[in-house]
Structures are given as C-alpha cells and as structure tokens.
Short mmCIF file of C-alpha atoms in Angstrom, two decimals:
data_model
loop_
_atom_site.label_atom_id
_atom_site.label_comp_id
_atom_site.label_asym_id
_atom_site.label_seq_id
_atom_site.Cartn_x
_atom_site.Cartn_y
_atom_site.Cartn_z
CA MET A 1 -28.18 11.21 -13.35
CA SER A 2 -28.25 15.26 -12.75
CA ARG A 3 -27.22 17.52 -14.55
CA TRP A 4 -24.94 18.84 -12.12
CA LEU A 5 -22.99 15.30 -12.43
CA SER A 6 -22.60 16.13 -16.26
CA LEU A 7 -21.79 19.60 -15.33
CA TYR A 8 -18.35 18.40 -13.04
CA ALA A 9 -18.34 16.43 -15.22
CA VAL A 10 -17.17 18.26 -18.29
CA ALA A 11 -15.28 20.19 -15.68
CA ALA A 12 -13.11 17.44 -14.76
CA TYR A 13 -11.70 16.89 -17.82
CA VAL A 14 -11.38 19.82 -18.76
CA PHE A 15 -9.13 20.02 -15.85
CA LEU A 16 -7.45 16.83 -16.63
CA HIS A 17 -6.75 17.81 -20.75
CA LEU A 18 -6.86 21.81 -20.64
CA PRO A 19 -2.67 21.66 -19.59
CA LEU A 20 -2.43 19.30 -22.31
CA ALA A 21 -4.36 21.01 -25.13
CA VAL A 22 -3.05 24.43 -23.98
CA LEU A 23 0.34 23.72 -24.81
CA ALA A 24 -0.88 21.39 -28.25
CA VAL A 25 -2.55 25.28 -29.57
CA PHE A 26 1.06 27.05 -28.59
CA SER A 27 3.17 24.95 -30.22
CA PHE A 28 2.12 26.22 -33.51
CA ASN A 29 2.24 30.00 -31.94
CA SER A 30 4.36 32.04 -33.96
CA SER A 31 5.37 34.19 -31.06
CA ARG A 32 8.01 33.30 -28.52
CA PHE A 33 6.13 34.76 -25.98
CA THR A 34 2.74 33.31 -23.97
CA ALA A 35 0.42 35.55 -26.49
CA TRP A 36 -1.18 34.15 -29.84
CA GLU A 37 0.08 35.30 -32.88
CA SER A 38 0.01 33.27 -35.84
CA PHE A 39 -0.12 29.80 -37.09
CA SER A 40 3.24 28.26 -37.41
CA PHE A 41 5.10 25.55 -37.69
CA THR A 42 9.00 27.58 -36.39
CA TRP A 43 9.49 25.74 -32.85
CA TYR A 44 9.11 22.45 -34.75
CA HIS A 45 11.57 23.53 -37.24
CA ALA A 46 13.98 24.56 -33.67
CA ALA A 47 12.65 21.23 -31.66
CA PHE A 48 13.63 19.11 -35.30
CA SER A 49 17.26 21.25 -35.85
CA ASP A 50 18.80 21.17 -32.34
CA SER A 51 21.26 18.20 -32.72
CA GLN A 52 21.30 17.67 -28.91
CA LEU A 53 17.64 17.09 -28.71
CA GLY A 54 17.85 14.61 -32.17
CA GLU A 55 20.76 12.78 -30.42
CA ALA A 56 19.30 12.68 -26.46
CA THR A 57 15.54 11.15 -28.55
CA VAL A 58 18.09 8.50 -30.98
CA ASN A 59 18.90 8.01 -27.06
CA SER A 60 15.86 7.54 -26.04
CA PHE A 61 14.55 4.95 -29.12
CA LEU A 62 17.63 2.57 -28.67
CA ILE A 63 17.26 3.07 -24.59
CA GLY A 64 13.11 2.41 -25.20
CA THR A 65 13.99 -0.39 -27.21
CA ALA A 66 16.30 -2.46 -25.87
CA ALA A 67 14.39 -2.24 -22.59
CA THR A 68 10.92 -3.10 -24.37
CA VAL A 69 12.56 -6.28 -25.72
CA LEU A 70 14.82 -7.53 -22.61
CA ALA A 71 11.53 -6.38 -20.01
CA THR A 72 8.99 -7.91 -22.35
CA ALA A 73 11.28 -11.84 -22.70
CA VAL A 74 12.08 -12.07 -19.14
CA GLY A 75 8.90 -10.98 -17.76
CA THR A 76 6.86 -13.44 -20.42
CA LEU A 77 8.71 -16.14 -19.00
CA CYS A 78 7.49 -14.88 -15.18
CA ALA A 79 4.36 -14.73 -15.35
CA TYR A 80 3.91 -17.92 -17.37
CA ALA A 81 6.30 -20.25 -14.20
CA LEU A 82 4.64 -17.62 -12.19
CA TRP A 83 1.11 -19.34 -13.35
CA LYS A 84 2.56 -23.08 -13.74
CA ARG A 85 3.86 -22.68 -10.18
CA SER A 86 3.42 -19.74 -7.87
CA SER A 87 5.79 -19.18 -5.84
CA LEU A 88 4.89 -16.13 -2.40
CA TRP A 89 8.55 -14.82 -3.12
CA MET A 90 8.95 -13.79 -6.43
CA THR A 91 6.00 -13.00 -6.63
CA SER A 92 6.22 -10.24 -3.14
CA THR A 93 9.50 -9.45 -4.55
CA LEU A 94 7.87 -7.84 -7.78
CA TYR A 95 4.96 -6.75 -5.89
CA LEU A 96 7.69 -4.55 -4.14
CA SER A 97 9.78 -3.69 -7.03
CA MET A 98 6.70 -1.99 -8.43
CA VAL A 99 6.20 -0.04 -5.57
CA THR A 100 9.09 1.15 -4.05
CA PRO A 101 9.34 5.06 -4.99
CA GLU A 102 11.43 5.98 -8.22
CA ILE A 103 13.51 7.90 -6.18
CA VAL A 104 14.70 5.18 -4.12
CA LEU A 105 14.56 2.85 -7.09
CA GLY A 106 17.04 5.34 -8.76
CA ILE A 107 20.19 5.31 -6.22
CA ALA A 108 19.41 2.15 -4.64
CA LEU A 109 21.12 1.73 -8.61
CA LEU A 110 23.37 4.08 -8.20
CA ALA A 111 24.67 3.07 -5.09
CA LEU A 112 25.20 -1.14 -7.32
CA TYR A 113 27.43 0.81 -10.61
CA GLN A 114 28.95 2.49 -8.24
CA TRP A 115 30.31 -0.34 -6.34
CA MET A 116 31.05 -3.17 -8.55
CA PHE A 117 32.16 -0.41 -11.25
CA ARG A 118 34.66 0.26 -8.25
CA TYR A 119 36.09 -3.06 -9.18
CA LEU A 120 35.28 -3.97 -12.55
CA GLY A 121 36.35 -0.26 -14.27
CA LEU A 122 33.30 0.03 -16.57
CA GLN A 123 31.22 4.00 -16.39
CA LEU A 124 27.94 4.96 -16.40
CA GLY A 125 26.43 4.86 -19.71
CA MET A 126 23.96 3.39 -22.03
CA HIS A 127 23.44 -0.14 -20.73
CA THR A 128 23.41 1.09 -17.35
CA VAL A 129 20.22 3.18 -18.07
CA ILE A 130 18.86 -0.33 -19.81
CA LEU A 131 19.31 -2.32 -17.40
CA ALA A 132 17.99 0.70 -14.71
CA HIS A 133 14.57 0.12 -17.24
CA VAL A 134 14.73 -3.94 -17.95
CA MET A 135 14.77 -3.76 -14.06
CA PHE A 136 11.34 -1.63 -13.25
CA CYS A 137 9.86 -3.02 -16.53
CA THR A 138 9.78 -6.23 -15.93
CA ALA A 139 7.06 -5.93 -13.01
CA TYR A 140 4.47 -4.36 -15.83
CA VAL A 141 4.90 -7.27 -18.08
CA VAL A 142 3.92 -10.53 -15.13
CA THR A 143 0.87 -8.21 -14.69
CA VAL A 144 -0.06 -7.57 -17.57
CA VAL A 145 0.67 -10.93 -18.91
CA ALA A 146 -0.20 -12.80 -15.70
CA ALA A 147 -3.42 -11.08 -15.74
CA ARG A 148 -4.57 -12.73 -19.18
CA LEU A 149 -2.88 -16.48 -18.39
CA ARG A 150 -5.19 -16.20 -15.34
CA THR A 151 -8.60 -16.23 -18.08
CA MET A 152 -6.75 -19.41 -19.83
CA ASP A 153 -7.54 -22.40 -20.21
CA ALA A 154 -4.37 -24.31 -18.84
CA SER A 155 -6.38 -27.89 -20.26
CA LEU A 156 -5.23 -27.13 -24.14
CA GLU A 157 -1.41 -27.16 -22.85
CA GLU A 158 -1.99 -30.32 -20.37
CA ALA A 159 -3.69 -31.57 -23.83
CA ALA A 160 -1.26 -30.70 -26.09
CA LEU A 161 1.72 -32.20 -23.62
CA ASP A 162 -0.97 -36.04 -23.97
CA LEU A 163 -0.64 -35.91 -27.46
CA GLY A 164 3.39 -35.85 -27.15
CA ALA A 165 4.40 -32.32 -27.63
CA THR A 166 7.57 -31.53 -25.34
CA GLU A 167 7.28 -28.65 -23.11
CA TRP A 168 8.64 -26.30 -25.57
CA GLU A 169 6.54 -27.24 -28.03
CA ALA A 170 3.42 -26.95 -26.05
CA PHE A 171 4.75 -23.63 -24.81
CA PHE A 172 5.36 -22.33 -28.07
CA ARG A 173 2.42 -23.69 -30.11
CA VAL A 174 -0.11 -23.69 -28.09
CA THR A 175 -0.32 -21.33 -25.07
CA LEU A 176 2.34 -17.88 -26.60
CA PRO A 177 0.49 -17.78 -29.59
CA GLN A 178 -2.45 -17.15 -26.93
CA LEU A 179 -0.17 -14.70 -24.82
CA VAL A 180 0.52 -12.77 -29.28
CA PRO A 181 -2.73 -9.18 -27.63
CA ALA A 182 -1.22 -9.62 -24.18
CA ILE A 183 2.71 -9.89 -24.88
CA VAL A 184 2.18 -6.67 -27.25
CA SER A 185 0.70 -4.29 -24.77
CA ALA A 186 2.97 -5.45 -22.50
CA ALA A 187 6.06 -4.43 -24.38
CA LEU A 188 4.12 -1.21 -25.76
CA LEU A 189 3.82 0.40 -22.10
CA VAL A 190 7.39 -1.42 -21.34
CA PHE A 191 8.05 1.18 -24.16
CA ILE A 192 6.35 4.15 -22.82
CA THR A 193 7.19 3.70 -19.45
CA SER A 194 11.23 3.28 -20.72
CA PHE A 195 11.02 6.81 -23.21
CA ASP A 196 9.61 9.18 -20.51
CA ASP A 197 11.83 8.41 -17.61
CA PHE A 198 13.95 10.69 -15.97
CA VAL A 199 13.98 9.95 -12.29
CA ILE A 200 15.46 6.95 -12.46
CA THR A 201 17.65 7.88 -15.87
CA SER A 202 18.74 11.00 -14.81
CA LEU A 203 20.51 8.87 -11.54
CA VAL A 204 21.52 6.21 -13.53
CA ALA A 205 22.57 7.85 -17.29
CA GLY A 206 26.80 9.15 -18.42
CA VAL A 207 27.80 11.88 -20.78
CA ASP A 208 26.53 9.76 -23.34
CA SER A 209 23.31 8.43 -22.79
CA GLU A 210 21.03 11.65 -22.13
CA THR A 211 17.81 10.44 -23.35
CA LEU A 212 15.13 12.80 -23.81
CA PRO A 213 13.28 13.41 -20.71
CA MET A 214 16.68 14.45 -19.43
CA VAL A 215 17.21 17.35 -21.82
CA ILE A 216 12.91 18.28 -21.92
CA TYR A 217 14.04 18.53 -17.92
CA ALA A 218 17.11 20.91 -18.16
CA MET A 219 15.45 23.08 -20.44
CA ALA A 220 12.17 22.98 -18.62
CA ARG A 221 14.46 24.59 -15.77
CA LYS A 222 16.72 26.93 -18.12
CA GLY A 223 13.32 29.76 -18.59
CA PHE A 224 10.62 28.98 -20.69
CA ASN A 225 11.77 27.05 -24.40
CA PRO A 226 8.38 27.61 -26.82
CA ALA A 227 10.68 25.08 -28.39
CA VAL A 228 9.88 22.48 -25.46
CA ASN A 229 6.18 23.25 -26.29
CA ALA A 230 6.77 21.11 -29.85
CA ILE A 231 8.58 18.21 -28.17
CA SER A 232 6.27 17.74 -25.22
CA THR A 233 2.71 18.05 -27.93
CA MET A 234 5.28 15.58 -30.19
CA ILE A 235 5.46 13.27 -26.72
CA VAL A 236 1.89 13.58 -25.61
CA VAL A 237 0.65 12.45 -28.99
CA GLY A 238 3.16 9.43 -30.03
CA LEU A 239 2.39 7.91 -26.49
CA GLY A 240 -1.39 8.68 -26.69
CA VAL A 241 -1.08 6.90 -29.65
CA LEU A 242 0.71 3.77 -28.31
CA ILE A 243 -1.16 3.28 -25.14
CA LEU A 244 -4.50 3.31 -27.29
CA LEU A 245 -3.31 0.46 -28.69
CA SER A 246 -2.16 -1.15 -26.30
CA SER A 247 -5.18 -0.31 -24.55
CA ARG A 248 -7.11 -2.44 -27.71
CA LEU A 249 -4.54 -5.08 -27.25
CA GLU A 250 -5.36 -5.73 -23.33
CA HIS A 251 -9.62 -5.78 -24.10
CA LYS A 252 -8.95 -7.88 -26.73
CA ALA A 253 -7.45 -10.43 -25.29
CA MET B 1 11.55 -17.82 -13.90
CA ALA B 2 15.17 -18.18 -13.38
CA PRO B 3 16.25 -15.69 -15.42
CA ALA B 4 13.61 -12.77 -13.85
CA ALA B 5 14.80 -13.86 -10.07
CA THR B 6 17.55 -13.43 -11.61
CA LEU B 7 17.49 -10.28 -12.60
CA LEU B 8 15.93 -9.13 -9.61
CA ALA B 9 18.46 -10.12 -7.47
CA ILE B 10 21.34 -8.84 -8.88
CA LEU B 11 19.11 -5.66 -10.20
CA PHE B 12 16.24 -5.34 -6.84
CA LEU B 13 17.18 -6.82 -3.95
CA ILE B 14 21.05 -6.31 -3.81
CA PRO B 15 20.82 -2.54 -4.14
CA ILE B 16 18.76 -1.76 -1.51
CA ALA B 17 20.28 -4.48 1.06
CA ILE B 18 24.08 -1.11 -0.34
CA VAL B 19 21.57 0.60 0.71
CA ALA B 20 20.56 0.09 4.16
CA ALA B 21 24.72 -1.20 4.53
CA TYR B 22 25.24 2.50 3.62
CA SER B 23 21.66 4.29 6.08
CA LEU B 24 24.17 2.24 9.16
CA LEU B 25 27.65 3.42 7.55
CA SER B 26 29.71 6.92 8.19
CA ARG B 27 30.27 9.29 5.58
CA GLY B 28 33.41 9.37 4.59
CA PRO B 29 35.74 12.42 4.13
CA TYR B 30 35.00 12.59 -0.06
CA GLY B 31 31.56 11.31 -0.31
CA GLY B 32 31.04 8.27 0.25
CA VAL B 33 31.23 5.76 3.10
CA MET B 34 33.16 4.56 5.51
CA PRO B 35 32.47 2.24 9.25
CA PRO B 36 32.36 2.45 12.00
CA TRP B 37 28.11 0.83 12.00
CA ASN B 38 25.79 3.14 14.04
CA VAL B 39 23.09 4.00 13.93
CA GLU B 40 23.75 7.91 13.74
CA ASN B 41 21.67 8.48 10.53
CA TYR B 42 18.45 7.54 11.95
CA MET B 43 18.84 9.40 14.72
CA ARG B 44 19.80 12.22 12.69
CA LEU B 45 16.43 12.96 11.14
CA ALA B 46 14.89 13.68 14.39
CA ASP B 47 17.19 17.20 13.00
CA PRO B 48 14.29 20.22 13.05
CA LEU B 49 15.05 20.61 9.91
CA TYR B 50 14.92 18.23 8.54
CA LEU B 51 11.63 17.02 10.71
CA SER B 52 9.67 19.89 8.88
CA ILE B 53 10.15 18.39 5.39
CA LEU B 54 9.34 14.85 6.69
CA TRP B 55 5.83 16.72 7.95
CA ARG B 56 5.81 19.31 5.01
CA THR B 57 5.48 15.99 3.13
CA ILE B 58 3.54 14.63 5.70
CA LEU B 59 1.06 18.07 4.86
CA TYR B 60 1.15 17.88 1.03
CA SER B 61 0.26 14.45 0.32
CA PHE B 62 -2.49 14.37 3.01
CA LEU B 63 -4.16 17.76 1.15
CA ALA B 64 -3.57 16.38 -2.07
CA THR B 65 -5.36 12.94 -1.08
CA ALA B 66 -7.79 14.52 -0.10
CA VAL B 67 -8.70 16.82 -3.33
CA CYS B 68 -8.19 13.66 -5.42
CA LEU B 69 -10.94 11.78 -3.02
CA LEU B 70 -13.45 15.09 -3.15
CA ALA B 71 -12.64 15.54 -7.45
CA GLY B 72 -12.58 12.04 -8.13
CA PHE B 73 -14.90 10.69 -6.42
CA PRO B 74 -17.45 12.22 -8.13
CA LEU B 75 -16.13 11.50 -11.81
CA ALA B 76 -16.43 8.08 -10.76
CA TRP B 77 -19.89 8.11 -10.21
CA PHE B 78 -20.42 9.36 -13.73
CA ILE B 79 -18.16 7.30 -15.59
CA SER B 80 -20.00 3.63 -13.74
CA ARG B 81 -23.42 5.85 -14.73
CA SER B 82 -23.22 6.46 -18.52
CA GLY B 83 -23.21 3.58 -20.00
CA THR B 84 -21.99 2.21 -23.16
CA ARG B 85 -20.21 5.18 -23.15
CA LYS B 86 -18.26 4.34 -19.91
CA GLY B 87 -15.40 2.90 -21.85
CA LEU B 88 -14.26 5.86 -24.04
CA PHE B 89 -15.22 8.23 -20.19
CA LEU B 90 -12.40 5.71 -18.91
CA ALA B 91 -9.90 6.27 -21.74
CA LEU B 92 -10.41 9.45 -21.34
CA VAL B 93 -8.98 9.43 -17.90
CA ILE B 94 -6.34 6.38 -18.58
CA VAL B 95 -4.86 8.40 -21.93
CA PRO B 96 -3.31 11.48 -20.29
CA PHE B 97 -2.38 9.84 -16.80
CA TRP B 98 -0.31 7.94 -19.30
CA THR B 99 0.92 10.13 -21.52
CA SER B 100 4.45 11.76 -20.09
CA PHE B 101 4.60 12.33 -16.47
CA LEU B 102 7.00 14.85 -17.05
CA VAL B 103 5.32 16.93 -19.82
CA ARG B 104 1.96 16.80 -17.63
CA THR B 105 4.29 18.15 -15.55
CA TYR B 106 6.09 20.75 -17.77
CA ALA B 107 2.05 22.64 -18.42
CA TRP B 108 1.77 23.20 -15.19
CA MET B 109 5.03 25.28 -15.60
CA PHE B 110 3.68 26.84 -18.50
CA LEU B 111 0.39 27.32 -16.91
CA LEU B 112 1.74 29.11 -14.04
CA ARG B 113 4.85 30.65 -14.62
CA ASP B 114 4.84 35.06 -14.82
CA THR B 115 4.95 34.81 -17.35
CA GLY B 116 2.82 32.02 -18.59
CA LEU B 117 -1.11 31.60 -19.81
CA ILE B 118 -2.85 31.78 -17.10
CA ASN B 119 -1.27 35.32 -15.60
CA SER B 120 -0.57 37.21 -19.44
CA THR B 121 -4.86 36.57 -19.77
CA LEU B 122 -5.09 38.53 -16.56
CA GLN B 123 -2.93 40.91 -17.25
CA TRP B 124 -4.55 40.60 -21.26
CA LEU B 125 -7.99 40.99 -19.83
CA GLY B 126 -6.95 43.94 -17.80
CA LEU B 127 -8.09 41.80 -15.02
CA ILE B 128 -4.47 42.27 -12.93
CA HIS B 129 -1.18 44.48 -13.23
CA ASP B 130 1.58 42.70 -11.73
CA PRO B 131 2.09 38.82 -12.43
CA LEU B 132 0.31 36.62 -9.87
CA PRO B 133 3.39 34.30 -8.75
CA LEU B 134 1.63 30.94 -9.00
CA LEU B 135 4.76 28.64 -9.22
CA TYR B 136 6.79 28.00 -7.41
CA ASN B 137 5.16 27.61 -3.76
CA PRO B 138 3.01 24.81 -1.97
CA PHE B 139 -0.40 25.75 -3.90
CA ALA B 140 1.40 25.24 -7.41
CA VAL B 141 3.77 21.35 -5.82
CA ILE B 142 0.17 19.94 -4.59
CA VAL B 143 -2.21 21.18 -8.47
CA GLY B 144 0.50 19.11 -10.09
CA LEU B 145 0.06 16.42 -7.33
CA VAL B 146 -3.81 16.09 -7.91
CA TYR B 147 -3.05 16.87 -11.28
CA GLY B 148 -0.79 13.91 -11.74
CA TYR B 149 -2.01 11.10 -9.16
CA LEU B 150 -6.04 12.16 -9.71
CA PRO B 151 -6.38 8.77 -11.72
CA PHE B 152 -5.18 6.63 -9.26
CA MET B 153 -8.09 7.56 -7.37
CA ILE B 154 -10.50 7.33 -10.02
CA LEU B 155 -10.19 4.00 -11.59
CA PRO B 156 -9.71 2.10 -7.86
CA ILE B 157 -13.40 3.87 -6.97
CA TYR B 158 -14.65 3.33 -10.51
CA SER B 159 -13.96 -0.47 -10.29
CA THR B 160 -16.28 -0.66 -6.84
CA LEU B 161 -18.58 1.60 -7.86
CA GLU B 162 -19.06 -0.59 -11.23
CA LYS B 163 -19.78 -3.67 -9.01
CA LEU B 164 -22.75 -2.24 -7.60
CA ASP B 165 -25.99 -3.33 -7.77
CA PRO B 166 -28.36 -1.28 -9.30
CA ALA B 167 -30.63 -2.70 -7.39
CA LEU B 168 -29.42 -0.92 -4.20
CA LEU B 169 -30.41 1.99 -5.03
CA GLU B 170 -33.80 1.39 -6.41
CA ALA B 171 -34.52 -0.52 -3.01
CA SER B 172 -33.21 3.00 -1.89
CA ALA B 173 -34.89 5.88 -3.90
CA ASP B 174 -38.50 2.97 -3.49
CA LEU B 175 -38.27 3.22 -0.26
CA GLY B 176 -38.35 6.85 -0.17
CA ALA B 177 -34.84 7.82 0.57
CA ARG B 178 -33.51 10.87 -2.03
CA PRO B 179 -30.41 10.71 -4.72
CA MET B 180 -28.30 12.14 -1.70
CA THR B 181 -29.49 10.14 1.19
CA THR B 182 -28.67 6.66 -1.06
CA MET B 183 -25.67 8.23 -1.73
CA PHE B 184 -24.08 9.09 1.96
CA GLN B 185 -26.01 6.49 2.93
CA VAL B 186 -25.89 3.19 0.42
CA VAL B 187 -23.59 4.27 -2.06
CA ILE B 188 -20.78 5.27 -0.57
CA PRO B 189 -20.44 2.91 2.39
CA LEU B 190 -20.16 0.21 -0.24
CA ALA B 191 -17.40 2.31 -2.50
CA LYS B 192 -15.54 2.19 0.32
CA PRO B 193 -12.76 -0.11 -0.14
CA GLY B 194 -11.89 1.63 -3.55
CA MET B 195 -12.24 5.13 -1.70
CA LEU B 196 -9.38 3.07 1.39
CA ALA B 197 -7.17 1.93 -2.06
CA GLY B 198 -6.86 5.05 -4.37
CA GLY B 199 -6.46 7.13 -1.19
CA VAL B 200 -3.57 4.72 -0.62
CA LEU B 201 -1.94 5.23 -4.04
CA VAL B 202 -2.18 8.25 -4.26
CA PHE B 203 -1.08 8.73 -0.22
CA ILE B 204 2.52 6.80 -1.50
CA SER B 205 2.69 8.05 -4.90
CA CYS B 206 2.83 11.62 -2.86
CA LEU B 207 5.04 10.99 -0.21
CA GLY B 208 8.04 9.49 -2.96
CA ALA B 209 7.06 12.31 -5.48
CA TYR B 210 10.95 14.07 -6.58
CA LEU B 211 9.47 15.42 -10.49
CA THR B 212 6.46 18.01 -8.50
CA PRO B 213 7.56 19.16 -6.03
CA ASP B 214 11.64 19.71 -8.06
CA LEU B 215 10.07 21.75 -10.92
CA LEU B 216 6.63 22.98 -9.69
CA GLY B 217 7.93 24.14 -5.11
CA GLY B 218 10.82 26.55 -4.69
CA GLY B 219 13.18 25.71 -1.93
CA LYS B 220 11.09 26.35 0.21
CA THR B 221 8.54 23.22 -0.36
CA ILE B 222 11.01 20.51 -0.92
CA MET B 223 9.78 16.67 -0.23
CA ILE B 224 11.69 13.61 0.94
CA GLY B 225 12.47 12.56 -2.04
CA ASN B 226 13.90 15.98 -2.98
CA LEU B 227 16.66 15.13 -0.05
CA VAL B 228 16.66 12.36 -0.96
CA GLN B 229 17.86 13.74 -4.02
CA ASN B 230 19.76 16.32 -2.31
CA GLN B 231 22.40 13.79 -0.44
CA PHE B 232 23.58 11.49 -3.16
CA THR B 233 24.17 14.26 -5.49
CA ALA B 234 25.26 17.34 -3.56
CA ALA B 235 25.31 16.98 -0.33
CA ARG B 236 27.09 13.91 -1.11
CA ASP B 237 25.91 12.04 2.57
CA TRP B 238 25.45 9.10 1.14
CA PRO B 239 24.75 7.26 4.38
CA PHE B 240 21.88 9.76 5.56
CA GLY B 241 20.44 9.54 2.24
CA ALA B 242 19.83 5.89 2.19
CA ALA B 243 18.75 5.61 6.31
CA LEU B 244 15.44 9.37 4.09
CA SER B 245 15.49 6.53 1.63
CA LEU B 246 14.81 3.47 4.11
CA LEU B 247 12.57 5.36 5.81
CA LEU B 248 10.80 6.26 2.85
CA MET B 249 10.27 2.73 1.49
CA ALA B 250 9.72 1.24 5.49
CA VAL B 251 6.40 3.62 5.33
CA VAL B 252 4.98 2.67 2.25
CA MET B 253 5.01 -0.92 3.02
CA ALA B 254 3.77 -0.63 5.60
CA MET B 255 0.31 1.69 4.28
CA LEU B 256 0.14 -0.79 0.58
CA MET B 257 0.17 -4.31 3.62
CA PRO B 258 -3.37 -3.58 4.29
CA VAL B 259 -4.40 -3.25 0.61
CA LEU B 260 -2.74 -5.33 -1.04
CA ARG B 261 -4.02 -8.06 2.62
CA ARG B 262 -7.96 -6.63 1.20
CA GLU B 263 -6.97 -8.06 -2.67
CA LYS B 264 -7.48 -11.77 -2.28
CA ASP B 265 -7.10 -12.61 -5.69
CA GLY B 266 -4.19 -9.85 -5.92
CA LEU B 267 -2.47 -8.52 -9.91
CA LEU B 268 0.35 -11.74 -10.25
#
C-alpha cells in the first residue's frame, strides 16, 4: 500500500476525531477563553451544579429508557412476525419512516398532537416525546433483529413445535434466547438515538420535558459557555461506550 | 406485527396524511388551517425567495456529497486494504458517527467561531490580527454537512470494495497496468454501486438537514429544513410548511427508490 494512502488515512482520521478531541481537552481548561491555562475540573463542577442541566439529564434518561423498552419490544415482535410472514406494506412503511427527514417527522407528529389535543384536552409533555421516539426508533430495532433472524435456522423452531411446544413456548424458549444479543444491541442503539435526538424532540416537547440536547442547544446558541464542553465530553464518552458495546454484541450475534 | 402496525399507522402514516391534508388547505387568521381546499401552497414554491432557498439546499447538498465522495473513497479503499486491522479502522469511522450529532456540530462551532480555537491559535501565532469570519457562512455549513454525513459515504463504498476479488487487481498488474490505471479502469467501475448508494444517502441527508445550517450557518444560509421549521413555528404558516415537507419527502423517496431496488435482499 502506498505511503500516500496511509498519510491520507491519517489526515482523514484526524478530521473525524480532532474536533471531538479538542472539545474534550478544552473541557479541562481552567480559563473560560479558548487559550490553554491549566488543568481543572471547573466546568465539570459548573455542569454538575446547574439545576436545569440536572433536570434535563433526568428527563433524557427517563425518555430514553421508556422509549428503549417500548421500541425494543414492539420492534422485536414486528421483526419476528415479518420473519414468519413477509409483508410488503409493513416493510415499506418501516423503510419510509427511516428515510423521512427528521424535521418532517417532527412537524407531522406536532400536527397530529395538536389535532388530537383539540379533542382530548391533553398537552405536550414527556408522553408525547416518548411516543415520538418509539415511532422513529422501531424501524432500527426491526432492522437489527431481522438481520439476526435471517441467519437463523427456522427448523429449530419447527422442531420445538413438532415436539409438542406451543407457539408461545417455541418463541420464548427457542427463538428468543438466540435473539438476545441482537435485541440488546438494538436496545442500545435506540437509547443512543433517543438520548441524542434534538430535532423531533424540540418540536414535540412540552415545558416540563426539556431534554439534555435541548438545553445544550440553547446554551450553544446563547454564546460560548465552557460548561457545554464538559457536558459534551461526558455525552460523547458515555454514548461512545454504548456504541462499542452494541457493535460488539452485533458481531457476536 | 399488530403492535408495530398500530404504532406506525397512528404515529407515522396518519401524521403524514394530516400534513398532506394541511398542504391543501389555507392558512387560518391565527395560524392553524382552514378551508377552502386549494393548491395555492404548492404554487408559492415558485416564488423567487423560496426558489433561491430550494436552489441553495440543492447546491450545498451537492457540494457536500461531492466532497464526501472525494474524501471518503480513498479512506474506504484504505480500510478495505488494511488486512487484520479492518475492524479497528472501521470502528474509528463508526464510533464518532454515532456519538451525538448535536455535540459534533457544536464541536465545529467551538473550532470556527471568532473566539474559537482556530482563530485564537492563528492570532496567538501572530499570523492574523483580526479573527477570520469562519462561522455563520456557507463554508461552515458545508464543512458541518461533510463532517456529519461522511460515514454514510464511506460505509457503502467500503462494503463494495470489500467484496472486490483481489485476483482482479493482480491480473490488472500482471497485464502491465500501473496502480493508478488499475484504480481508474478496474476498482472505480466496480465500486460504482457503493458510490451511488453512498452518494444518495449523503445527498438526501443533506437535503433534510436542519441542525447544521441552523447552528453553523447564518440568516443567508438557511435550507429547506429550516424553512419548514420556521413555517411551523415563527411564521405560523402551517399549510405552506406542510407543502414544503411533502416536497422534501417526495424528492427523498424518488432518489432512494433506485438504490433500494438494487439492494435485492434489502435491510429488512
């Protein structure tokens, strides 16, 4: 392999990683200006003592967890059903939900909620955000779980049925255990996607359901605040660990 | 399947249908929508102001896609040729891609702003006196789009290069072709499906971009995504926003169709 190609690869990886690395380094800078002064945890303290950030983090975890549980359950069942009997309608709709631009999904959901609330008298809040997240994450779960199902031997389940297992028993005791790595991998992806979403969330969130990305966005717009560097670094490291975990599981599957 | 079908019907298909209906209604006096039904909202897309935003969206998306292709292909080639460390090099592309889009965009604000790292470093070195206007312009938006969507280009190209039979390269070399000739006559033609898939993925992602132009661009760099958002919030012109959304969705679907057809076994 030519030396030029290797050099280019180094440059490309620098481009991919340097912006985040620089952000992480400067999150430990004691100065509020972008000139290195000395190492300190000042901005981490600032981030942890900010009550708005704390509240938003709790919201993000609650929404992420609820969305993960629901989307994973619904998506896994859907992938299993599609494996048993394919449905062009269902597959196309899932594809469509994956490729529709986020901003369009966001305003479409907002339109639906407004229209429903006029008759039901409910308001935007955590529940509307969770439902939105479940909607756009289900297709990811189906994709990951379906990929695993395609590599599986259908005769195992048939054998279980022949040996007298009911359909439920065959699913829960034969098929499901083989799917566990793929399901966990999908669940991690859903959590990451949900935790990170800004565009859709900001459109369908209510006053009591501000999420972490929404606060970061507001802080980033307002002007420079090194505390954002500190939170960003924590998010990148946290989500980075989850994505590594998820890809490990997917390869194992 | 029933739970997923119900979920998608209520939270995806019905909302899209509502948007489609709104796009054919008129704007109410206090926002919202009202009859009569008409196609006025689609006619307004031809307004020079909106046409310029549409044109800009297409231009930025095209430029970002071209840069991604030129920058992504060599890296995909590098990864596919790197033997046992393929997994590591691939992970180095994927991991930053999955960690928070918002944070990755914010990282560029941190680098590019007037008091950002690039400007303060250049000033410290004495190379410039006044900060360079790096943020809030088309350059920043395109950099942000490339940074955001580069892996969409690398991954499909990588998967076609990965399947390439090494014997073809050896045959080409044995027949006297120089490495560059082999690259242009053998590798690139065979990698076309991956380049096409990557190109479409990057392009449609850019068309729907909202956060990148919003944070890295200024008032003169807004794209369709921002226009849609604006119609549903500040401008309170839901019917027009709905028409724009449907247009965006239609373009995205039309571009994806050929790619999805090609992928016979599909993702699902």
